[in-house]
Amino acid sequence: MKHLIPILLLLAPLLAGAQESDTAEFIRPPYLHRGDTVGIVSPAGKLPLNTDTAKIRERFASWGLHVKFGVHCADREQPYFAGTDEERAADLQAMIDDPSVKAVIACRGGYGSVRLLPLADLARLREEPKWVVGFSDITMLHLALRKLRIESIHGPMPSGFRFDGEEDPSAESLRQALFGETECIEVEPHPLNQPGMASGRLAGGNLTVIRSADGTPEELTAEEPTVLLIEEVGEFVYRIDRIMQSLARSGKLENLRAVVVGHFSEMLGMEKFGVADACAIISSYTRPLGIPVVFGFPAGHEDPNLAVYLGRRVTVSVDEEGARMEFAPAD
C-alpha cells in the first residue's frame, strides 16, 4: 500500500482535471456578424453533380457573409467520399485553424465523418471556438464536440438549400442561428405527444449515428440533465425498434429529461413489421418514461429542417396546444 501512495499523488491532478472537464460549462462560439467568413467543407460523401457552389456563395453573400470552400469540398475522384480521409480531414482542420473563418459548415452528409475523428484536432475549437454546422452523418462531429463541451448547430446544409425562388425556411433558420437570433421553436400538437415540462442540455441528431457511437469515446451519455433530439431517414423500422430496445435495455432512456422526435423520413418495411408510422415505435418506448415527448419537431431530412443549438440548455414544454423548445440565452 505504501508504494501506491506516491502513484496516487501523481495521478490526483490528472483525475481532478478529468472530473473538472466532465462538469465544465459548455463553450459557446461567438455569433456571426455581417462581413464574417464561413468555411464550407465536405467531411463525408461527395457532392451531387447538380450542386451549384456559385448559388451557395450568393446565398451566404445575401446574409452579408463571405465563403471559403475547402480545397476538396467538390472533389469527385473517390467512388463515394469527397476526397480521401486525409484530404477531408485536412480541409476540416484548415477551417478550424483559420482565424478568419467564424463557422465551419458541412456542405452535405452521407457517411464518413467518423473516419476523420482520428485525423482532426477538434480540441482546437476550445481555444478558438467557432460554430460547426450540419446534421445527419455530421451527428458524429456533434457528438465529439459534446465530449469537448462545445456548442454546435444541428441544422440544414448548403447542398440542400432551395434555389427555385420559393421561400427556404430551413436556410433562413440557419441564418438566424448563426447570428444568434434563435430563441424558441414552437410545434403544432401531435397525437403521440406526452405532456409536461423539463429542462436539460440538448443532445443528439441522427438515431443510427448515435447508436453507432456506443462504446466509442463519442458515446452519448446522459449523466447530466439531457434533452434528446432524434431524427432518421431511409431506415427499416425493425432496425428502429432494435435501436430503441438497446437504448431502453442499457438504461439510457431512463436518464433523459425529455425527448424531441424530428422527421422520420422514407421509413421502410412498415407493412411487414405491422406499423403505419415509425413514430408509433418510438412512442412505445418513450411513453412509459413519464417525461415530455415532442413528435413532429421540424428537424431532419424534410422541410422545414430548422437549426437548433446542441449543447445549449433548453426548456421543453408540451400541452394540448402543442410544444415549445426555448433556448437559454446564457449559462
Coordinates of C-alpha atoms in Angstrom, one line a residue:
M1 CA 0.0 0.0 0.0
K2 CA 2.8 2.4 0.8
H3 CA 4.1 2.1 -2.7
L4 CA 0.7 3.1 -4.1
I5 CA 0.6 6.4 -2.2
P6 CA 3.2 8.2 -4.4
I7 CA 1.4 6.9 -7.5
L8 CA -1.9 8.2 -6.3
L9 CA -0.4 11.5 -5.5
L10 CA 0.9 11.8 -9.1
L11 CA -2.4 10.8 -10.6
A12 CA -4.5 13.1 -8.4
P13 CA -4.1 16.2 -10.6
L14 CA -5.0 14.2 -13.7
L15 CA -8.0 12.7 -12.1
A16 CA -9.1 16.1 -10.8
G17 CA -8.6 17.6 -14.3
A18 CA -10.8 14.8 -15.9
Q19 CA -13.5 15.4 -13.3
E20 CA -13.3 19.2 -13.9
S21 CA -13.7 18.8 -17.7
D22 CA -16.6 16.5 -17.3
T23 CA -18.5 19.1 -15.3
A24 CA -17.2 22.3 -17.1
E25 CA -19.7 24.6 -18.7
F26 CA -20.1 24.4 -22.4
I27 CA -18.2 26.8 -24.6
R28 CA -20.5 28.9 -26.8
P29 CA -18.8 30.1 -30.0
P30 CA -19.3 33.8 -30.9
Y31 CA -22.3 34.5 -33.1
L32 CA -21.6 35.8 -36.6
H33 CA -21.7 39.4 -37.9
R34 CA -22.0 40.8 -41.3
G35 CA -18.6 40.7 -43.0
D36 CA -17.6 37.4 -41.4
T37 CA -16.3 34.4 -43.3
V38 CA -17.7 30.9 -43.2
G39 CA -15.8 27.8 -44.3
I40 CA -17.7 25.1 -46.2
V41 CA -16.3 21.5 -46.3
S42 CA -17.4 18.0 -47.2
P43 CA -16.5 15.7 -44.3
A44 CA -18.3 12.7 -45.7
G45 CA -19.9 12.0 -49.1
K46 CA -19.1 13.8 -52.3
L47 CA -21.4 16.5 -53.6
P48 CA -24.2 15.7 -56.1
L49 CA -23.3 16.6 -59.6
N50 CA -26.0 19.3 -59.7
T51 CA -24.6 21.2 -56.6
D52 CA -24.3 24.8 -57.6
T53 CA -21.5 26.3 -55.4
A54 CA -21.9 29.7 -57.0
K55 CA -25.5 29.9 -55.8
I56 CA -24.4 28.7 -52.4
R57 CA -21.9 31.6 -52.3
E58 CA -24.6 34.0 -53.4
R59 CA -26.9 32.8 -50.6
F60 CA -24.3 33.5 -47.9
A61 CA -23.4 36.8 -49.6
S62 CA -27.1 37.8 -49.2
W63 CA -26.6 37.3 -45.5
G64 CA -23.6 39.6 -45.5
L65 CA -21.1 36.6 -45.2
H66 CA -18.1 35.6 -47.2
V67 CA -17.5 32.0 -48.2
K68 CA -14.3 30.0 -48.2
F69 CA -14.7 26.5 -49.8
G70 CA -12.4 23.6 -48.7
V71 CA -9.9 22.5 -51.3
H72 CA -11.6 19.1 -51.6
C73 CA -15.2 20.3 -51.0
A74 CA -16.3 19.4 -54.5
D75 CA -13.8 16.5 -55.1
R76 CA -15.3 13.7 -57.1
E77 CA -12.3 11.5 -57.6
Q78 CA -13.2 8.9 -55.0
P79 CA -16.1 6.5 -55.5
Y80 CA -18.1 7.7 -52.5
F81 CA -16.2 10.2 -50.4
A82 CA -15.3 13.8 -51.2
G83 CA -11.6 13.0 -51.2
T84 CA -9.6 10.7 -49.1
D85 CA -9.9 10.6 -45.3
E86 CA -6.6 12.6 -45.1
E87 CA -7.8 15.2 -47.6
R88 CA -11.2 15.7 -46.0
A89 CA -9.6 15.9 -42.5
A90 CA -7.1 18.4 -43.8
D91 CA -9.9 20.6 -45.2
L92 CA -11.8 20.4 -41.9
Q93 CA -8.6 21.2 -39.9
A94 CA -7.7 24.1 -42.1
M95 CA -11.1 25.7 -41.4
I96 CA -10.8 25.1 -37.7
D97 CA -7.3 26.6 -37.6
D98 CA -8.0 29.6 -39.9
P99 CA -8.7 32.6 -37.7
S100 CA -10.6 34.4 -40.4
V101 CA -13.2 31.6 -40.5
K102 CA -16.0 32.0 -37.9
A103 CA -18.1 29.0 -38.7
V104 CA -17.4 25.6 -40.3
I105 CA -20.4 24.3 -42.3
A106 CA -20.7 20.8 -43.8
C107 CA -22.0 21.1 -47.4
R108 CA -23.6 17.6 -47.1
G109 CA -23.7 14.5 -45.1
G110 CA -23.9 10.9 -46.4
Y111 CA -21.3 8.8 -44.5
G112 CA -17.7 9.3 -43.5
S113 CA -17.4 11.9 -40.7
V114 CA -16.4 9.3 -38.2
R115 CA -13.4 8.4 -40.3
L116 CA -12.0 11.9 -39.7
L117 CA -12.0 11.8 -35.9
P118 CA -8.6 10.2 -35.5
L119 CA -7.1 12.7 -38.0
A120 CA -8.5 16.0 -37.0
D121 CA -7.9 18.0 -33.8
L122 CA -11.3 19.2 -32.8
A123 CA -10.0 20.3 -29.4
R124 CA -8.5 23.4 -31.1
L125 CA -12.1 24.7 -31.0
R126 CA -11.8 25.0 -27.3
E127 CA -9.0 27.6 -27.9
E128 CA -10.7 29.4 -30.8
P129 CA -14.4 28.5 -30.7
K130 CA -16.4 28.6 -33.9
W131 CA -19.7 27.1 -34.9
V132 CA -19.7 23.6 -36.6
V133 CA -22.9 23.1 -38.6
G134 CA -24.6 20.1 -40.1
F135 CA -27.0 17.2 -39.5
S136 CA -27.4 13.5 -40.4
D137 CA -23.9 12.0 -40.7
I138 CA -22.5 15.2 -39.1
T139 CA -24.0 13.9 -35.9
M140 CA -20.7 12.2 -35.3
L141 CA -18.9 15.6 -35.2
H142 CA -21.6 16.9 -32.9
L143 CA -21.1 14.0 -30.5
A144 CA -17.4 14.6 -30.5
L145 CA -18.0 18.3 -29.7
R146 CA -20.3 17.4 -26.9
K147 CA -17.5 15.5 -25.3
L148 CA -15.4 18.6 -25.6
R149 CA -18.3 20.6 -24.2
I150 CA -18.6 23.0 -27.2
E151 CA -22.0 24.1 -28.5
S152 CA -22.7 23.3 -32.2
I153 CA -25.6 23.8 -34.6
H154 CA -27.7 20.9 -35.8
G155 CA -29.2 22.3 -39.0
P156 CA -29.5 22.4 -42.8
M157 CA -26.5 22.1 -45.1
P158 CA -25.9 24.2 -48.2
S159 CA -26.3 21.3 -50.7
G160 CA -29.9 21.1 -49.6
F161 CA -30.7 24.8 -49.9
R162 CA -33.6 25.7 -52.2
F163 CA -32.7 27.9 -55.2
D164 CA -36.1 27.7 -57.1
G165 CA -37.3 31.1 -56.0
E166 CA -39.5 29.6 -53.2
E167 CA -39.1 30.6 -49.6
D168 CA -36.5 28.5 -47.8
P169 CA -37.4 28.4 -44.1
S170 CA -34.6 25.8 -43.4
A171 CA -31.8 28.1 -44.8
E172 CA -33.4 31.1 -43.0
S173 CA -33.3 29.2 -39.7
L174 CA -29.6 28.6 -40.2
R175 CA -29.0 32.3 -40.8
Q176 CA -30.9 33.1 -37.6
A177 CA -28.9 30.5 -35.6
L178 CA -25.6 31.7 -36.9
F179 CA -26.4 35.3 -36.0
G180 CA -27.8 34.4 -32.5
E181 CA -31.4 35.1 -33.3
T182 CA -32.9 31.7 -32.5
E183 CA -34.7 31.8 -29.1
C184 CA -37.7 29.5 -29.4
I185 CA -39.2 26.9 -31.7
E186 CA -42.9 26.2 -31.5
V187 CA -44.5 22.9 -32.8
E188 CA -48.1 22.0 -33.6
P189 CA -49.9 19.4 -31.5
H190 CA -49.3 15.8 -32.3
P191 CA -51.4 12.8 -31.1
L192 CA -48.3 11.0 -29.8
N193 CA -47.0 13.9 -27.7
Q194 CA -46.6 13.4 -24.0
P195 CA -47.3 16.4 -21.9
G196 CA -45.0 18.1 -19.3
M197 CA -42.2 20.5 -18.9
A198 CA -38.5 19.7 -18.4
S199 CA -35.0 21.3 -18.9
G200 CA -31.7 20.0 -19.9
R201 CA -28.9 20.2 -22.4
L202 CA -29.9 19.4 -26.0
A203 CA -28.0 16.5 -27.5
G204 CA -28.5 14.1 -30.3
G205 CA -29.1 14.0 -34.1
N206 CA -29.4 11.0 -36.3
L207 CA -30.6 8.0 -34.4
T208 CA -28.5 5.4 -36.2
V209 CA -25.3 7.5 -35.9
I210 CA -26.0 8.0 -32.2
R211 CA -26.3 4.2 -31.7
S212 CA -23.1 3.6 -33.8
A213 CA -21.1 5.6 -31.3
D214 CA -21.8 3.3 -28.4
G215 CA -18.6 2.0 -26.9
T216 CA -16.5 4.8 -28.5
P217 CA -15.1 8.0 -27.0
E218 CA -18.0 9.8 -28.6
E219 CA -20.7 7.7 -27.0
L220 CA -23.8 9.8 -26.0
T221 CA -24.3 9.6 -22.2
A222 CA -26.7 11.5 -20.1
E223 CA -25.2 11.9 -16.7
E224 CA -26.3 15.5 -16.6
P225 CA -29.9 16.6 -17.4
T226 CA -30.3 15.9 -21.1
V227 CA -33.0 16.5 -23.7
L228 CA -32.5 14.1 -26.6
L229 CA -33.2 15.1 -30.2
I230 CA -33.6 12.2 -32.8
E231 CA -34.3 12.0 -36.5
E232 CA -33.8 9.3 -39.2
V233 CA -34.1 8.7 -42.9
G234 CA -34.4 5.6 -45.2
E235 CA -34.2 3.0 -42.4
F236 CA -36.1 -0.2 -41.9
V237 CA -38.5 0.2 -38.9
Y238 CA -37.4 -3.1 -37.4
R239 CA -34.0 -1.6 -37.0
I240 CA -35.5 1.5 -35.3
D241 CA -37.2 -0.9 -32.9
R242 CA -33.8 -2.7 -32.3
I243 CA -32.1 0.6 -31.6
M244 CA -34.8 1.6 -29.1
Q245 CA -34.6 -1.8 -27.5
S246 CA -30.9 -1.2 -27.0
L247 CA -31.3 2.3 -25.6
A248 CA -34.0 1.1 -23.2
R249 CA -32.1 -2.0 -22.0
S250 CA -28.9 -0.1 -21.5
G251 CA -30.8 2.4 -19.2
K252 CA -30.0 5.4 -21.4
L253 CA -33.6 6.4 -21.8
E254 CA -34.2 6.5 -18.1
N255 CA -31.8 9.4 -17.6
L256 CA -33.4 11.7 -20.1
R257 CA -35.5 14.7 -19.1
A258 CA -37.3 15.0 -22.4
V259 CA -37.3 13.5 -26.0
V260 CA -37.8 15.5 -29.1
V261 CA -38.6 13.5 -32.2
G262 CA -37.8 15.1 -35.6
H263 CA -38.6 13.8 -39.1
F264 CA -38.5 10.0 -39.6
S265 CA -38.5 10.1 -43.4
E266 CA -38.8 7.4 -46.0
M267 CA -39.1 4.6 -43.5
L268 CA -39.0 1.1 -44.9
G269 CA -40.7 -2.2 -44.1
M270 CA -43.6 -0.8 -42.1
E271 CA -46.3 -3.1 -43.5
K272 CA -44.1 -6.2 -42.9
F273 CA -43.5 -5.0 -39.3
G274 CA -47.1 -4.2 -38.8
V275 CA -46.9 -0.5 -38.1
A276 CA -48.3 2.5 -40.0
D277 CA -45.9 5.0 -38.6
A278 CA -42.3 4.7 -37.3
C279 CA -43.1 7.3 -34.6
A280 CA -45.5 4.7 -33.0
I281 CA -42.4 2.6 -32.3
I282 CA -40.6 5.5 -30.7
S283 CA -43.8 6.3 -28.6
S284 CA -44.0 2.8 -27.3
Y285 CA -40.6 3.3 -25.6
T286 CA -40.9 6.9 -24.5
R287 CA -44.5 6.8 -23.1
P288 CA -43.6 4.7 -20.0
L289 CA -40.8 7.1 -19.1
G290 CA -43.3 9.7 -17.9
I291 CA -41.3 12.6 -19.4
P292 CA -42.3 15.3 -22.0
V293 CA -42.0 13.9 -25.6
V294 CA -42.4 16.0 -28.7
F295 CA -43.3 14.5 -32.1
G296 CA -43.3 16.3 -35.4
F297 CA -40.4 18.5 -34.5
P298 CA -39.2 20.3 -37.7
A299 CA -35.6 18.8 -37.8
G300 CA -34.2 16.1 -40.1
H301 CA -34.4 15.1 -43.8
E302 CA -37.6 17.0 -44.7
D303 CA -38.6 20.7 -45.0
P304 CA -38.5 22.5 -42.8
N305 CA -35.3 21.4 -41.1
L306 CA -34.8 24.1 -38.5
A307 CA -31.4 24.8 -36.9
V308 CA -31.0 24.2 -33.2
Y309 CA -28.2 24.7 -30.7
L310 CA -26.8 21.4 -29.5
G311 CA -25.1 21.6 -26.1
R312 CA -27.4 24.5 -25.1
R313 CA -29.7 24.4 -22.1
V314 CA -33.3 24.2 -23.3
T315 CA -36.7 24.0 -21.8
V316 CA -39.3 21.8 -23.4
S317 CA -42.9 22.3 -22.6
V318 CA -45.8 20.1 -24.1
D319 CA -49.5 20.5 -23.6
E320 CA -52.7 20.1 -25.7
E321 CA -51.9 23.3 -27.6
G322 CA -48.6 22.0 -28.9
A323 CA -45.0 22.1 -27.9
R324 CA -42.3 24.6 -27.3
M325 CA -38.5 24.5 -27.1
E326 CA -36.8 27.5 -25.5
F327 CA -33.1 28.1 -25.7
A328 CA -31.4 29.5 -22.7
P329 CA -29.7 32.9 -23.5
A330 CA -26.6 32.2 -21.4
D331 CA -25.3 29.9 -18.8

